[in-house]
Short mmCIF file of C-alpha atoms in Angstrom, two decimals:
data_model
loop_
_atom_site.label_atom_id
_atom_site.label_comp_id
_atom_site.label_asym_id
_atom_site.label_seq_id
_atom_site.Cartn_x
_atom_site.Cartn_y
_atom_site.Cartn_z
CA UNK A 1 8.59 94.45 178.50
CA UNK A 2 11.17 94.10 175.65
CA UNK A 3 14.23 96.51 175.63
CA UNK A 4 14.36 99.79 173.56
CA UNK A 5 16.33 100.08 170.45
CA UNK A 6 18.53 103.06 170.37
CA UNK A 7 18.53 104.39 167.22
CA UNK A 8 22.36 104.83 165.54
CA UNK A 9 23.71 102.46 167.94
CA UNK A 10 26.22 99.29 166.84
CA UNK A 11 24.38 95.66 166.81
CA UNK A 12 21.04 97.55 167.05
CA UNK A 13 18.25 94.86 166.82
CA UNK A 14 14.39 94.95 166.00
CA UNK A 15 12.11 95.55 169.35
CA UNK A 16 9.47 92.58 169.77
CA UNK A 17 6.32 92.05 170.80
CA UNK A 18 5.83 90.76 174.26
CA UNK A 19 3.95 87.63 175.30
CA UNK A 20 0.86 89.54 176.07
CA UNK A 21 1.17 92.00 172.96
CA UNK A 22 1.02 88.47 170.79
CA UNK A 23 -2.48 87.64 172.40
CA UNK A 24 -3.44 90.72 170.93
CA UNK A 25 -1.22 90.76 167.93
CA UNK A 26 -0.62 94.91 169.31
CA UNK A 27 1.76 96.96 171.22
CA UNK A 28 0.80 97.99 174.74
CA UNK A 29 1.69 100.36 176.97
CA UNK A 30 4.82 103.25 177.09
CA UNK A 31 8.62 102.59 177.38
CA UNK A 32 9.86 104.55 180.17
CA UNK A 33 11.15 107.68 179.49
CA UNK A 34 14.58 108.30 178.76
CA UNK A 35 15.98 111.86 180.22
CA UNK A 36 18.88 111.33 178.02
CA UNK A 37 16.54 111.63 174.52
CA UNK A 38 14.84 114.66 175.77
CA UNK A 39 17.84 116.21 176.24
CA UNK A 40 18.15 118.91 173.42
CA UNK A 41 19.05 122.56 172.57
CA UNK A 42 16.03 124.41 173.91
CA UNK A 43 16.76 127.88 171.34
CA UNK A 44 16.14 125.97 168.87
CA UNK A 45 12.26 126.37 167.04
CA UNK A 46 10.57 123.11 165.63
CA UNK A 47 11.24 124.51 162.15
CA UNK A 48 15.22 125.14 163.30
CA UNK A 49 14.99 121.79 165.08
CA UNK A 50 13.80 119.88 161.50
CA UNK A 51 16.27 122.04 159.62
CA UNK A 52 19.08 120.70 161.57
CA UNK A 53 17.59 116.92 161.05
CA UNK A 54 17.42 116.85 157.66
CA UNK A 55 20.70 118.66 156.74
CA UNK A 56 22.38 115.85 158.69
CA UNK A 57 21.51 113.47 155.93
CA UNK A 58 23.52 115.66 152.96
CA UNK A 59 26.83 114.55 152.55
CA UNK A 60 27.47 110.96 153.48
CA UNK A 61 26.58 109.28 150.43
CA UNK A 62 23.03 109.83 148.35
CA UNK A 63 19.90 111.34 150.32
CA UNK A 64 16.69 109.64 149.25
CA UNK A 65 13.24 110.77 150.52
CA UNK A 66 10.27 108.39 150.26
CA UNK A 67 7.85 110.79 148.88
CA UNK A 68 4.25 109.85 148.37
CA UNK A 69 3.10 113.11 147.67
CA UNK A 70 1.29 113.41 151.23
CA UNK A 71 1.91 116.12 153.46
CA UNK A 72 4.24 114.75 155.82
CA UNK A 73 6.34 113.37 152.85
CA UNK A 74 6.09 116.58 151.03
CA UNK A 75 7.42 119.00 153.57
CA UNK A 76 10.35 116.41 154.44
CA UNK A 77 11.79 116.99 150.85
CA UNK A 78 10.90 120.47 150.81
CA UNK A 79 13.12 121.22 154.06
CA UNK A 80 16.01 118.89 152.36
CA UNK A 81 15.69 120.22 149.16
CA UNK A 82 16.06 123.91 150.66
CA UNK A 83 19.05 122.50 152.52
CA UNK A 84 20.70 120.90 149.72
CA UNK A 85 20.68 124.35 147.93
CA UNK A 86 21.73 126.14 150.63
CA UNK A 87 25.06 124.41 151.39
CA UNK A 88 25.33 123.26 147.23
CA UNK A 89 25.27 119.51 148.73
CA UNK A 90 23.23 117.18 145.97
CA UNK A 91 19.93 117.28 145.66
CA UNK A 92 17.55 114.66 147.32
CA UNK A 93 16.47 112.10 145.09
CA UNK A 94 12.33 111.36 145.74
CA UNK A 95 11.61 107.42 145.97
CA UNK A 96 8.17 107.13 145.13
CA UNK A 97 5.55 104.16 144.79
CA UNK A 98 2.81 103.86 142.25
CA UNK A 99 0.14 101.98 142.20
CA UNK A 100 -0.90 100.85 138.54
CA UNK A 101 -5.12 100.73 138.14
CA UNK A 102 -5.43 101.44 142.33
CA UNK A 103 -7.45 105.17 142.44
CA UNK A 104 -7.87 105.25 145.81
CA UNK A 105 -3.73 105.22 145.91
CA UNK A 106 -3.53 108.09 142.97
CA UNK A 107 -1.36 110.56 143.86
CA UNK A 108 0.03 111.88 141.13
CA UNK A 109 -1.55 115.08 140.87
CA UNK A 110 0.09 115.83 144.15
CA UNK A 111 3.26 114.15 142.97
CA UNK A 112 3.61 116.74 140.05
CA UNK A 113 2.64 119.98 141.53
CA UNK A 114 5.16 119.19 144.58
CA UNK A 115 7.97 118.39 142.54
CA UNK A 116 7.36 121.53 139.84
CA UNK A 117 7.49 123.61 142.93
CA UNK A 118 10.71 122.60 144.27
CA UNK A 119 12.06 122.27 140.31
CA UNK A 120 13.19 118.30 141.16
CA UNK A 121 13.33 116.32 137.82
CA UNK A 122 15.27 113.04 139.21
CA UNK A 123 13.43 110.67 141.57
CA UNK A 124 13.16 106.32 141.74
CA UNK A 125 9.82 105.05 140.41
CA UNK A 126 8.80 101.62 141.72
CA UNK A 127 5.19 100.01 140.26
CA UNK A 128 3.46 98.57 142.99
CA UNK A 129 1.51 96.08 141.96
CA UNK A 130 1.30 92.66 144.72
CA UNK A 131 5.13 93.15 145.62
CA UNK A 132 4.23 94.63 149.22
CA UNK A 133 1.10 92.03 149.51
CA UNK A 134 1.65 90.61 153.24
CA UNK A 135 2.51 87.19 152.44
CA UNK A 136 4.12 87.70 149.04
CA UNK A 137 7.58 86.46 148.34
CA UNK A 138 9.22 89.14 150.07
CA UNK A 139 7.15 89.01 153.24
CA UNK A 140 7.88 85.56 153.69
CA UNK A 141 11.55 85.69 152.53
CA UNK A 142 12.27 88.45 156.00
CA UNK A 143 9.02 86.96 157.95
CA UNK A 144 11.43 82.87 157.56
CA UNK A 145 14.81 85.38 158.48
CA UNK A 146 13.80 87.88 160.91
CA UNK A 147 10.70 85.98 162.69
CA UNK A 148 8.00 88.10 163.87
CA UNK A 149 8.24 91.80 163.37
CA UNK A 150 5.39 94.70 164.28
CA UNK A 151 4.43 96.20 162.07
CA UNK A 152 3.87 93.70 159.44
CA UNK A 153 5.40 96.53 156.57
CA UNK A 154 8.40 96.14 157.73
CA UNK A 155 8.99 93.21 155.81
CA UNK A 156 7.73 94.48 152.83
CA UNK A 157 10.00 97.78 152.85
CA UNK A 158 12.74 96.51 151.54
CA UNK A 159 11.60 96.38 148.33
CA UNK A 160 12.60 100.00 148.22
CA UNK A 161 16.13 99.58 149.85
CA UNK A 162 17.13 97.55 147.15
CA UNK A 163 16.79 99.63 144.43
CA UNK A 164 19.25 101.96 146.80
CA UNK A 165 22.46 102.78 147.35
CA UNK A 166 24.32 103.11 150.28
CA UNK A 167 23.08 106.29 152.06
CA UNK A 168 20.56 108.19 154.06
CA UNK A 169 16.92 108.04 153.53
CA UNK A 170 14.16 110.03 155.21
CA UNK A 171 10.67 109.75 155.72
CA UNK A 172 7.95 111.31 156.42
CA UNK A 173 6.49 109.00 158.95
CA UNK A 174 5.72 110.38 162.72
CA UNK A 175 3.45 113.37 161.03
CA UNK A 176 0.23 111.75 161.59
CA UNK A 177 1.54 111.64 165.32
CA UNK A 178 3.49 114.57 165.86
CA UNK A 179 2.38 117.28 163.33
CA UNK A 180 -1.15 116.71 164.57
CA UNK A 181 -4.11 117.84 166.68
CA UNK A 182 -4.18 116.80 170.42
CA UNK A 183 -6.54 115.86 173.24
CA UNK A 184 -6.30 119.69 174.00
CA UNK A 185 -7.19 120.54 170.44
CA UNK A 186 -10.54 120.78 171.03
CA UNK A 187 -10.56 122.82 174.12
CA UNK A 188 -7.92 125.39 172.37
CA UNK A 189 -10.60 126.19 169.52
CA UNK A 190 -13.13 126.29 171.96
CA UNK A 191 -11.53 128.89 173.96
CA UNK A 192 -8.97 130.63 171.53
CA UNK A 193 -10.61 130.37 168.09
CA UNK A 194 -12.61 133.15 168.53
CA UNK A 195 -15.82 131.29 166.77
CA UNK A 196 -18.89 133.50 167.88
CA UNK A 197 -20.96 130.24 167.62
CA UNK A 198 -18.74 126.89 168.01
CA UNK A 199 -19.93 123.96 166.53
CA UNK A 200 -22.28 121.31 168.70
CA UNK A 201 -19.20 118.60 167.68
CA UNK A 202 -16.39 121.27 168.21
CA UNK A 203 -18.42 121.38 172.08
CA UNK A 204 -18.84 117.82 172.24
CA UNK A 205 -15.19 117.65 171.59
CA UNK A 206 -13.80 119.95 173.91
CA UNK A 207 -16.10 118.03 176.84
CA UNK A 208 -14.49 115.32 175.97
CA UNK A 209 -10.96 116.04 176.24
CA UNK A 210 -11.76 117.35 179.85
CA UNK A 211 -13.66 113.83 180.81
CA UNK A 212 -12.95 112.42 183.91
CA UNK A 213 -10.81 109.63 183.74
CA UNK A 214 -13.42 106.59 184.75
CA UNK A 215 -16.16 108.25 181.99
CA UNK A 216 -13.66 107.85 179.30
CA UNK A 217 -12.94 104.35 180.40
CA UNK A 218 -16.89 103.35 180.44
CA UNK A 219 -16.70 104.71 176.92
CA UNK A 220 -13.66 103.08 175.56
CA UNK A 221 -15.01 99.42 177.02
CA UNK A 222 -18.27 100.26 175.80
CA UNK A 223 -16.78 100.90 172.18
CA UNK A 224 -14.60 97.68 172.08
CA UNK A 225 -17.93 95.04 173.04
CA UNK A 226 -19.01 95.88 169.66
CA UNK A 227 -18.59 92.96 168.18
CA UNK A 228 -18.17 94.35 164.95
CA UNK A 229 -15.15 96.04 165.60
CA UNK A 230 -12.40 93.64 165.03
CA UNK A 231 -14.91 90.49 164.72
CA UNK A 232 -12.33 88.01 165.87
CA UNK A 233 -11.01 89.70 169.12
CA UNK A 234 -12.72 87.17 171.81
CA UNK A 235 -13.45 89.13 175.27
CA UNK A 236 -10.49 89.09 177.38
CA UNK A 237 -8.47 90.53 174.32
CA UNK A 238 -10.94 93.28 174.26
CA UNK A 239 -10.64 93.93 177.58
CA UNK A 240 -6.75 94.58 177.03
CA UNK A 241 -7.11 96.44 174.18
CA UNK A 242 -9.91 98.92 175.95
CA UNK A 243 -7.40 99.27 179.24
CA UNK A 244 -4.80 100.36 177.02
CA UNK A 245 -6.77 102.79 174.85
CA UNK A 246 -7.68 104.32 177.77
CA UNK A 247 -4.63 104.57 180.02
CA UNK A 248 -2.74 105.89 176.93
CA UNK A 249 -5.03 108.99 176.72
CA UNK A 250 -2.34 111.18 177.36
CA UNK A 251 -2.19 114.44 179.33
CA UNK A 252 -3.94 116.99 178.65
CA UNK A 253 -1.04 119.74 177.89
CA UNK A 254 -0.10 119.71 174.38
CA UNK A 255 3.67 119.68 175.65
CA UNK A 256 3.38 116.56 177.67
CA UNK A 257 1.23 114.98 174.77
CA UNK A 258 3.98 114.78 172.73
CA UNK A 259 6.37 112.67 174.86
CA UNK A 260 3.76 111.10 175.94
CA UNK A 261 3.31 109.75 172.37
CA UNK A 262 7.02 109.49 171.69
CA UNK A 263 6.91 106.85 174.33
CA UNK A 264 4.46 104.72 173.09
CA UNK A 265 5.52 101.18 172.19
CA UNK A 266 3.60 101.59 168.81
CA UNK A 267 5.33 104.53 168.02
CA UNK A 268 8.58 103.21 169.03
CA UNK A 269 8.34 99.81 167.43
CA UNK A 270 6.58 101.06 164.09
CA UNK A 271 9.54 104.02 163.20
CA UNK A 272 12.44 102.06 164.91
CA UNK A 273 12.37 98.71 163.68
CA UNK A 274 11.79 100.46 159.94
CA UNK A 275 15.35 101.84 160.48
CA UNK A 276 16.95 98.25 161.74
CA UNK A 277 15.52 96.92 158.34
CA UNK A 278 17.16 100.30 156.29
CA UNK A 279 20.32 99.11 158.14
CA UNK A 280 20.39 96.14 157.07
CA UNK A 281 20.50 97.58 153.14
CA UNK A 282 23.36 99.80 154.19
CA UNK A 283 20.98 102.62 154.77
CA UNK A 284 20.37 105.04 157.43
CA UNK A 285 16.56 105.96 157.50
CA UNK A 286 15.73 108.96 159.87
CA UNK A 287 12.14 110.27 160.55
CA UNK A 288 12.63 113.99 160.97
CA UNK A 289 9.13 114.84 162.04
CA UNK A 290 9.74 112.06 165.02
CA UNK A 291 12.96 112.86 166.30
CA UNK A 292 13.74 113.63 170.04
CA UNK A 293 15.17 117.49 169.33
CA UNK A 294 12.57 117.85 166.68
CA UNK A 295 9.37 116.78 169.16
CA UNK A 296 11.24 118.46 172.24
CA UNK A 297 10.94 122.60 170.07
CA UNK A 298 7.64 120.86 168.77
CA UNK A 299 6.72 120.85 172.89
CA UNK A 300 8.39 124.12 173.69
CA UNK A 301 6.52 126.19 171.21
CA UNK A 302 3.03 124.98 171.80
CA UNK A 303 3.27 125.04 175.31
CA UNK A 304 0.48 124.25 177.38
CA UNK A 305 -2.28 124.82 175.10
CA UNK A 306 -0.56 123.88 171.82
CA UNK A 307 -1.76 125.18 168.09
CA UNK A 308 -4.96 125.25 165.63
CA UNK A 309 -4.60 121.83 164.24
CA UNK A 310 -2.53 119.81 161.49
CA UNK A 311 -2.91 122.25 158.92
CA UNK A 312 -1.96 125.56 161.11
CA UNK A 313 0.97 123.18 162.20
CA UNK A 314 2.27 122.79 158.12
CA UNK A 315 1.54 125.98 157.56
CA UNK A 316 4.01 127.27 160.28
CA UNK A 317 6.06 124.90 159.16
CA UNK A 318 6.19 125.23 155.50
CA UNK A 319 4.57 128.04 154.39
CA UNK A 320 7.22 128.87 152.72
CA UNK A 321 8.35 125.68 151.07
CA UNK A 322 5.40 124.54 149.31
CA UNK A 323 2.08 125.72 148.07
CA UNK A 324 -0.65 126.44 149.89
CA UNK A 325 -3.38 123.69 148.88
CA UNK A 326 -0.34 121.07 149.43
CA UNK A 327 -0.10 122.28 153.25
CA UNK A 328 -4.18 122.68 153.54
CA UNK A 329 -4.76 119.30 152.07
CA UNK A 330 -7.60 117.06 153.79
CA UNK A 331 -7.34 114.43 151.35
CA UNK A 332 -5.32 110.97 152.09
CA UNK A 333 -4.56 107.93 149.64
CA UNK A 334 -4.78 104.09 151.05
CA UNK A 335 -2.49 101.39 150.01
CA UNK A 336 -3.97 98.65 151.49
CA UNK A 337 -5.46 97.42 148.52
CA UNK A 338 -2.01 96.30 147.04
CA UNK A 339 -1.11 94.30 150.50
CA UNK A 340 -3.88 91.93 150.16
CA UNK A 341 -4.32 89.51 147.42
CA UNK A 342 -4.71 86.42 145.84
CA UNK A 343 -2.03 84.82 147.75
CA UNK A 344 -3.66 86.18 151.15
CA UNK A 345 -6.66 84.71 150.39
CA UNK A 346 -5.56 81.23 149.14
CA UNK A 347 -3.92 81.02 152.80
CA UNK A 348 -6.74 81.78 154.41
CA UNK A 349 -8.69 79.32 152.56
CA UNK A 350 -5.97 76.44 153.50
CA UNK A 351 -5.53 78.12 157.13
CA UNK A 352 -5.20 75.33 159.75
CA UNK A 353 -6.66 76.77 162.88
CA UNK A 354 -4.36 76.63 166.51
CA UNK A 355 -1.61 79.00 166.06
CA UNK A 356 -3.37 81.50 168.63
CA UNK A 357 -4.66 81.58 172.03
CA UNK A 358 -8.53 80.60 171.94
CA UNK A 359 -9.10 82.93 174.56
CA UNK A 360 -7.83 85.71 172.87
CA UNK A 361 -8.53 85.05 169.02
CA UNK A 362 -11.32 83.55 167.74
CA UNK A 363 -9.77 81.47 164.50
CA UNK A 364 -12.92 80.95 162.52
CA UNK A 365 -14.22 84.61 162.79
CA UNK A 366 -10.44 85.73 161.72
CA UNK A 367 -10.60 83.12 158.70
CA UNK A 368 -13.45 84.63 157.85
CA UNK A 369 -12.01 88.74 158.18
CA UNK A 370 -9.44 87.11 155.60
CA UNK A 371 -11.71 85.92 153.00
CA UNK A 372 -13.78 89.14 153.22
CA UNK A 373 -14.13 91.58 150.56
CA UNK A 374 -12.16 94.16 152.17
CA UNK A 375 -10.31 92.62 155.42
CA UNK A 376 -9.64 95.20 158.02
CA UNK A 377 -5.86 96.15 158.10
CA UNK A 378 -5.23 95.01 161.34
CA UNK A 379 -5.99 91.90 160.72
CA UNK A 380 -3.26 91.39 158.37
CA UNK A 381 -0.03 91.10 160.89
CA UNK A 382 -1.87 88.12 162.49
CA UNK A 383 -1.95 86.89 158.76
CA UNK A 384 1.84 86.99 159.56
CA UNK A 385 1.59 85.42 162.83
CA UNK A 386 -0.40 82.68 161.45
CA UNK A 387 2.13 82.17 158.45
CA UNK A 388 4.64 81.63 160.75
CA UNK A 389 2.71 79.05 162.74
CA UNK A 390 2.21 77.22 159.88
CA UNK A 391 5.92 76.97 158.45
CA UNK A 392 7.41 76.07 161.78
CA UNK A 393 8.43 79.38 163.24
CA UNK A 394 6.30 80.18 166.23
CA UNK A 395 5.04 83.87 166.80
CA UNK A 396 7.31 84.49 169.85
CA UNK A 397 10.79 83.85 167.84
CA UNK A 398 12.95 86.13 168.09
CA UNK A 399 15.76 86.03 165.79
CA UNK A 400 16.76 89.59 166.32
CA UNK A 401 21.03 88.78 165.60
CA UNK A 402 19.40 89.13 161.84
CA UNK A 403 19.78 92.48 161.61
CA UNK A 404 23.30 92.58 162.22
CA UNK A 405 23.61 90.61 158.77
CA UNK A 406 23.45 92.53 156.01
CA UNK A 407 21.37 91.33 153.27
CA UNK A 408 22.01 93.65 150.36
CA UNK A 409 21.52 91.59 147.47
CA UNK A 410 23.85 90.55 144.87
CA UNK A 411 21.73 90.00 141.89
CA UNK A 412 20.76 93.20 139.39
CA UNK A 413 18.15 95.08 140.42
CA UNK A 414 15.03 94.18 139.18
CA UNK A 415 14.16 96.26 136.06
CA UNK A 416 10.39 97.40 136.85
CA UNK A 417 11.95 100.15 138.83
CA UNK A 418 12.22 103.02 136.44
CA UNK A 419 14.95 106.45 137.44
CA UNK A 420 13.52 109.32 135.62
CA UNK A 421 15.61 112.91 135.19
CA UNK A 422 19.49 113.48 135.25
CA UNK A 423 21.75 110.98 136.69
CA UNK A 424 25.59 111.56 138.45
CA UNK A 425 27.24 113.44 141.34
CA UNK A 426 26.97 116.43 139.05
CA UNK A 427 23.29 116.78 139.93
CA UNK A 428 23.81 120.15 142.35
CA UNK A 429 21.43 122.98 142.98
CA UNK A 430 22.47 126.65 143.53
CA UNK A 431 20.92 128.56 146.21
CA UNK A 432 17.93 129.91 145.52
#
């Protein structure tokens, strides 16, 4: 198993895959648990706790949020916003992507109404058009530097770290994890919701989360034969990927839950090696809603049984920050449109089969994925993989001293990205 990354620390380097994780072009399993993360003032509340994380990034330098408009995104500019008022440090600057002609990535509605509510005119614009695709010119340009990387975005991020100066950015990734329902979920509405007649799927539900461990592992293996479901998995890499689906369950106490998914390798590899990348831009990304202190008061306060749901979550959260329908929000945009192109496709069609383990990959099935209509997502880091075969580089490289060379680049900026509202270290808010 490949070492963890601690986040902040000198020479940090990007986390890899291991050999088995390639066969399956996934991360498996947990890191062990580190007492010293957990460790972490106990008085403080989850909304203290994310109060705390944010107003660390005022002050050193500019504070950019990359804001989508999505809930996550939304209340981690809302709680810097407040905090920039509160202490009359700068405001933080939103660094948003659009997506000319893509509806299912439209969020400008939500854009708008989130920024009239917080009264932010400045933010970064950046036109997305095939500039994140997974083998464009910047893919390639980190894939030849930095080898292979999970997840394949990673490479592709930087095209917002160099529009940026020096400073701190945050995210909102880690909600979909963290500010979300859990295996107890189910069972709390079931018992605590106070529905006179639950739902048959709210019951369903609830059985499930208290399955014994061998029926949810009949079900998992049963799920991953179907050979529709990631066509070019070949058995034994189904087999792997059903094990780990099922061992990584989690308990079922919502407080446990949540280290347990801090620990994951997925969530460790996809929100750590996105701040290696930052770093090497001169920026210091931070993921509020994932943070050790912030998950630890997340743990504390739902206890053993936990809360409602993701939107009961944001509304305890942010009830305050932002309106309503922005916190109750079931709607979600996709992106994946914009990483898979032309230049994906032409690669497939020229794709020379034997950069992957027959016995884990079938080539021909994942040639054909490619040149689908709509390839499945996760078939686009073995696109990466396979690049990588192909221009000498093998999948297991691991040029990790990368990252300690910063690649900031020298050249202007390129002028598609647009800065709309004031400008200058003027830009202040009073208290409010």
């Amino acid at each position: 198993m490949s070492g963890r990354t601690h986040v902040g620390e000198a020479g940090m380097s990007y986390q890899r895959l291991t050999a088995r994780e390639r066969a399956v072009a996934a991360p498996l399993g947990a890191m062990p648990p580190s007492r010293e993360v957990r460790r972490a003032d106990g008085r403080l509340s989850t909304r203290a706790a994310l109060e705390q994380a944010v107003a660390g990034a005022l002050g050193a330098g500019p504070c950019y949020v990359l804001f989508s408009g999505g809930r996550d995104s939304s209340l981690v500019l809302a709680l810097a916003t407040r905090a920039a008022r509160l202490v009359g440090a700068p405001l933080p600057i939103p660094v948003t992507a659009v997506y000319p002609g893509d509806e299912r990535a439209d969020e400008s509605s939500w854009q708008a109404l989130v920024l009239g509510h917080l009264g932010l005119t400045e933010r970064i614009v950046l036109p997305v058009t095939d500039q994140r695709s997974t083998l464009g010119d910047l893919a390639t340009r980190h894939l030849r530097r930095r080898g292979l990387v999970w997840p394949e975005a990673v490479h592709t991020q930087p095209l917002f770290f160099e529009q940026l100066d020096p400073g701190t950015i945050l995210t909102g990734e880690g909600g979909d994890i963290f500010v979300e329902g859990r295996r107890i979920t189910p069972l709390h509405l079931l018992v605590h919701g106070g529905r006179r007649r639950p739902s048959g799927a709210l019951v369903r539900a609830a059985a499930m989360s208290l399955a014994p461990g061998a029926l949810l592992r009949r079900q998992v293996r049963r799920r991953w034969a179907d050979p529709d479901l990631l066509p070019w998995l070949r058995p034994a890499a189904r087999e792997i990927l059903a094990a780990d689906e099922a061992a990584l369950r989690g308990p079922l106490r919502w407080d446990a839950s949540c280290w347990a998914d801090f620990d994951q390798r997925a969530t460790r590899l996809g929100l750590d090696n996105a701040v290696v990348s930052a770093a090497e831009y001169g920026l210091r990304m931070r993921h509020p809603l994932a943070e050790a202190p912030v998950v630890g008061a997340l743990a504390r306060e739902g206890g053993a049984w936990g809360f409602r749901g993701r939107t009961s979550l944001f509304r305890r959260l942010g009830s305050d920050l932002l309106p309503d329908e922005v916190l109750a929000r079931r709607s979600k945009a996709a992106f994946n449109s914009s990483r898979w192109g032309e230049r994906e496709r032409a690669f497939a069609r020229e794709f020379q089969p034997g950069g992957f383990d027959p016995d884990f990959v079938d080539e021909e099935r994942l040639r054909a994925e490619w040149l689908s209509p709509r390839p499945h997502p996760a078939s686009f880091f073995l696109a990466q993989m396979a690049w990588l075969h192909q221009a000498g580089v093998g999948p297991g490289s691991d040029r990790s001293q990368a990252a300690a060379e910063p690649v900031r680049p020298s050249v202007p900026r390129p002028g598609w990205a647009r800065r709309e509202g004031p400008r200058g270290p003027g830009r202040r808010g009073a208290a409010r």
